[in-house]
Amino acid sequence: MKLPLFFCALALAAAPMTGQAQTAAPQPIGAALERYPYPHPVAFLPVVVEADGKRVETRLAYMDVAPTSLANGRTVLLLHGRNFPASYWAQTIKVLTGAGYRVIAPDQVNFGKSGRVDGMAVSFDAMAQHTWALLDHLRIEKVDVVAHSMGNMAGTRLVLAHPGRVGKLVMYAPIGLQDYRPLTPPTDPEAAVRAESAKDAAAYRKELVGSYGLASSEVIESFVALREDLRASTDWPLYVRTFNASAVAIRDQPVVQELPRVVTPTLFLVGETDRAAPGKAHAAEADKGKYKPVAELAQAIAPTMPAAQVQVFDGRGHLIHLEDPQAFHKAVLDFLAQ
């Protein structure tokens, strides 16, 4: 179905800007996004992780937002993607709280405003454990989950760990719907750091627009600017090392084989033009055609799951909640209300 295009201003409002125009000089910002604005107050939960064989204390950042209309007694957990801080859920939080939901939006460790731990191997099981620890800390027994992109790999592990505590699952623009290991060669960490550091704003913009199937770059300009602020910081090497660790996890910790065990009612929300395929740039030419569009993968995997359905958004890519917020939020609310 063809869905209406909303105003770019609304889309941009969903992702807070750094307070500068695209052409402004970068303003150095710390790896934990100090000074970067979030739409709601950020709290922190102490957590312990393992890095280089040692236990390290760090913290998990999160927003806990109360309903702004008559509370319906339900809580929605929002799980972010790899390239984005939880702040990009601003408009989604507004819509959900306006419909009576409490919303919890964490940043996983090594993302957003959460702690950055050098030498920590990213683990989707650990992400799930940290998230359940947060929900237990907040005394929330049951949630509905809306996961985006990489957040679906953590979300799958989260749902499988405690299926009785999840009411509905929205798998939005998920990666991990195919096993990337046979296609994506392992990459040298230091080479990956050098490649990421050499990537300027124009190259990063082109990468996201192309792989995400975006009609324009407008919905990602604030994130391009944020990355330039990080590149200008002395924290940039730490940021890149911890960011690269998540790419290793995406390749080496597949979840697609586990999806048929997800009994939670599930809705895939996918863009027709979404070509997100982690690791494709490093694959052999003969293998690049084996990375499938997200919509095709979702339509293939949904029938293998006990209670899954797919909604495809024509002309939309990887960031539907910013590209077409009205259509995206209607789909989410309708599904949660079923």
XYZ file of C-alpha atoms in Angstrom, residues 1-306:
306
model
C 0.000 0.000 0.000
C 1.139 3.521 -0.691
C 1.427 5.550 2.496
C 1.326 9.368 2.780
C 4.555 11.320 3.259
C 4.581 13.471 6.373
C 6.375 16.745 6.792
C 10.137 16.509 7.048
C 10.010 18.826 10.043
C 8.020 16.260 11.981
C 10.481 13.556 11.046
C 13.413 15.663 12.172
C 11.651 16.482 15.426
C 11.774 12.783 16.235
C 15.579 12.925 16.307
C 16.904 15.831 18.385
C 19.510 17.935 16.616
C 22.856 18.818 18.091
C 21.934 22.478 17.962
C 23.948 23.205 14.837
C 23.411 23.273 11.107
C 24.853 20.539 8.935
C 27.621 22.877 7.769
C 28.548 24.140 11.254
C 31.937 23.258 12.700
C 31.799 20.076 14.835
C 31.577 20.557 18.594
C 33.477 17.780 20.389
C 31.232 15.547 22.454
C 32.076 12.659 24.781
C 31.522 9.020 23.875
C 28.631 8.815 26.358
C 26.917 11.746 24.571
C 27.401 14.245 27.355
C 25.549 17.471 26.472
C 23.572 15.736 23.720
C 19.871 16.500 24.284
C 17.360 13.753 25.009
C 13.617 14.427 24.936
C 13.091 13.285 28.555
C 15.185 13.012 31.730
C 17.752 10.219 31.679
C 18.332 7.963 34.684
C 21.014 5.315 35.194
C 21.086 1.749 36.496
C 24.440 0.334 37.697
C 25.366 -2.884 35.885
C 28.425 -5.134 35.831
C 29.987 -6.347 32.582
C 33.059 -8.356 31.637
C 35.898 -6.711 29.729
C 39.299 -8.240 29.042
C 38.545 -10.995 31.540
C 37.678 -8.610 34.363
C 34.386 -7.524 35.936
C 33.761 -3.832 35.277
C 31.114 -1.609 36.828
C 29.300 0.659 34.386
C 25.785 2.025 33.950
C 22.727 1.609 31.762
C 20.987 4.837 30.709
C 17.233 4.923 30.258
C 14.191 7.150 29.928
C 11.084 6.256 31.942
C 8.156 8.313 30.664
C 4.710 8.315 32.258
C 1.465 8.408 30.277
C 0.243 11.883 29.384
C -3.370 10.721 29.074
C -5.460 8.262 31.077
C -3.101 5.409 31.924
C -4.039 2.032 30.446
C -1.798 0.070 32.829
C 0.533 -1.137 30.085
C 4.224 -0.438 29.451
C 6.045 -0.351 26.125
C 9.761 -1.098 25.970
C 11.611 0.567 23.072
C 14.870 -1.039 21.902
C 17.146 1.099 19.727
C 19.211 0.178 16.674
C 22.973 0.195 16.250
C 23.477 3.607 14.667
C 21.100 5.567 16.887
C 20.707 6.700 20.497
C 17.397 6.186 22.292
C 16.619 9.874 21.776
C 15.436 9.079 18.250
C 12.287 7.581 19.782
C 11.083 11.070 20.767
C 7.986 11.147 18.564
C 7.168 7.488 19.281
C 7.333 8.172 23.017
C 5.000 11.140 22.571
C 2.460 9.062 20.661
C 2.571 6.084 23.027
C 2.362 8.120 26.231
C -0.456 10.117 24.647
C -2.305 6.823 24.151
C -1.948 5.932 27.843
C 1.195 3.787 27.789
C 4.178 4.087 30.108
C 7.364 3.972 28.013
C 10.819 2.680 28.908
C 13.582 3.524 26.421
C 17.070 2.330 27.418
C 20.444 2.800 25.783
C 22.317 -0.496 25.856
C 25.835 -0.486 27.316
C 28.268 0.966 24.740
C 25.459 2.941 23.112
C 23.926 6.370 23.626
C 24.363 7.781 27.113
C 25.197 4.425 28.698
C 28.709 3.584 29.806
C 31.387 2.810 27.221
C 33.572 -0.123 28.210
C 36.714 -0.760 26.180
C 37.501 -4.420 25.644
C 33.916 -5.571 26.283
C 32.551 -8.091 23.793
C 29.001 -7.090 22.840
C 26.492 -9.809 23.703
C 22.806 -9.837 22.835
C 22.168 -12.188 25.759
C 23.820 -9.618 28.041
C 21.678 -6.855 26.535
C 18.589 -8.920 27.322
C 19.808 -9.559 30.873
C 20.522 -5.873 31.472
C 17.098 -4.939 30.136
C 15.304 -7.430 32.352
C 17.362 -6.156 35.300
C 16.150 -2.647 34.481
C 12.517 -3.763 34.297
C 12.878 -5.622 37.598
C 14.459 -2.516 39.123
C 11.444 -0.501 37.961
C 9.085 -3.257 39.201
C 7.570 -3.756 35.777
C 6.303 -7.308 35.406
C 5.105 -7.264 31.804
C 5.851 -5.183 28.706
C 5.049 -4.861 25.056
C 8.239 -4.549 23.011
C 8.995 -2.368 19.979
C 12.494 -3.161 18.713
C 14.313 -1.488 15.829
C 17.119 -2.845 13.637
C 19.842 -4.377 15.863
C 17.457 -4.028 18.806
C 15.595 -7.022 17.396
C 18.592 -9.267 17.982
C 18.558 -8.287 21.647
C 14.750 -8.348 21.645
C 14.647 -11.935 20.386
C 16.871 -13.064 23.251
C 14.829 -10.960 25.680
C 11.508 -12.498 24.620
C 12.859 -16.047 24.628
C 14.248 -15.584 28.146
C 10.844 -14.633 29.616
C 8.065 -15.183 27.048
C 5.356 -14.875 29.694
C 6.432 -11.320 30.473
C 6.004 -9.970 26.932
C 2.529 -9.242 25.594
C 3.230 -8.110 22.019
C 6.421 -7.842 19.966
C 6.939 -5.369 17.128
C 9.962 -6.315 15.019
C 10.599 -3.077 13.182
C 13.138 -3.022 10.331
C 14.932 -5.984 11.899
C 18.413 -7.083 11.002
C 19.409 -10.626 11.853
C 16.763 -12.280 9.660
C 19.504 -14.225 7.942
C 22.721 -15.778 9.190
C 25.519 -13.457 8.097
C 28.377 -15.801 9.031
C 28.606 -17.695 5.715
C 28.604 -14.410 3.780
C 30.573 -11.942 5.886
C 34.274 -12.562 6.489
C 35.725 -11.714 9.904
C 37.319 -8.264 9.920
C 40.440 -7.171 11.732
C 39.357 -4.868 14.589
C 42.135 -2.362 14.024
C 41.409 -2.256 10.287
C 37.739 -1.633 11.084
C 38.688 1.233 13.391
C 40.865 2.789 10.682
C 38.119 2.432 8.079
C 35.510 4.001 10.344
C 37.832 6.877 11.243
C 38.532 7.578 7.581
C 34.821 7.861 6.810
C 33.788 11.534 6.664
C 30.282 12.975 6.908
C 29.592 12.623 3.185
C 30.661 8.977 3.133
C 28.660 8.163 6.258
C 25.582 9.887 4.841
C 25.900 7.980 1.565
C 26.309 4.691 3.435
C 23.159 5.158 5.499
C 21.000 6.477 2.652
C 22.039 3.589 0.404
C 21.885 0.667 2.798
C 18.776 1.952 4.538
C 16.879 2.633 1.315
C 16.038 6.208 2.305
C 14.371 8.544 -0.175
C 16.488 11.441 1.146
C 19.116 12.129 3.781
C 16.986 14.594 5.759
C 15.900 12.131 8.448
C 19.518 11.243 9.269
C 21.169 14.676 9.205
C 21.082 15.034 12.987
C 22.856 11.688 13.347
C 25.461 12.637 10.749
C 26.113 15.831 12.717
C 26.344 13.875 15.977
C 28.913 11.533 14.464
C 31.003 14.514 13.332
C 30.918 15.862 16.892
C 32.154 12.484 18.105
C 34.901 12.419 15.446
C 36.123 15.778 16.754
C 36.427 14.426 20.301
C 39.367 12.779 22.040
C 36.847 10.009 22.857
C 36.567 9.072 19.176
C 38.937 6.032 19.327
C 36.988 4.634 22.301
C 33.699 5.274 20.517
C 34.852 3.498 17.362
C 36.266 0.472 19.187
C 33.071 -0.042 21.176
C 30.911 0.612 18.100
C 32.878 -1.930 16.070
C 32.322 -4.556 18.767
C 28.612 -4.558 17.930
C 29.389 -5.385 14.286
C 31.268 -8.467 15.483
C 28.252 -9.485 17.584
C 25.836 -9.053 14.674
C 27.923 -11.397 12.556
C 28.780 -13.987 15.192
C 25.554 -14.188 17.265
C 22.746 -15.025 14.797
C 19.149 -15.135 16.002
C 17.275 -16.168 12.853
C 17.341 -19.839 13.836
C 15.621 -18.935 17.110
C 12.725 -16.943 15.678
C 10.426 -19.958 15.150
C 10.535 -20.409 18.946
C 9.069 -16.937 19.542
C 5.456 -17.607 20.570
C 4.685 -13.971 21.422
C 2.265 -12.322 18.949
C 4.617 -10.544 16.564
C 4.248 -7.826 13.940
C 7.020 -7.174 11.432
C 7.023 -3.555 10.237
C 9.347 -3.296 7.251
C 10.097 -0.814 4.515
C 9.923 -1.947 0.911
C 13.231 -0.224 0.067
C 15.149 -1.304 3.194
C 18.382 -3.024 2.158
C 20.114 -3.068 5.555
C 22.634 -5.905 5.341
C 25.397 -5.784 7.958
C 28.749 -6.849 6.566
C 27.748 -6.729 2.902
C 30.461 -4.187 2.108
C 33.110 -6.719 3.182
C 31.614 -9.719 1.386
C 32.999 -11.277 -1.783
C 31.356 -9.981 -4.954
C 29.871 -13.413 -5.615
C 28.134 -13.332 -2.224
C 26.733 -9.804 -2.216
C 23.596 -10.865 -4.051
C 22.836 -13.353 -1.281
C 21.999 -10.555 1.166
C 18.233 -10.229 0.840
C 15.987 -7.149 1.311
C 14.503 -6.943 4.789
C 10.897 -7.211 3.559
C 11.684 -10.387 1.628
C 13.337 -11.942 4.653
C 10.467 -10.987 6.967
C 7.874 -12.446 4.618
C 9.853 -15.698 4.485
C 10.406 -16.071 8.239
C 6.966 -14.976 9.527
C 5.143 -18.186 8.410
C 7.624 -20.249 10.443
C 6.628 -18.423 13.628
C 3.546 -19.375 15.671
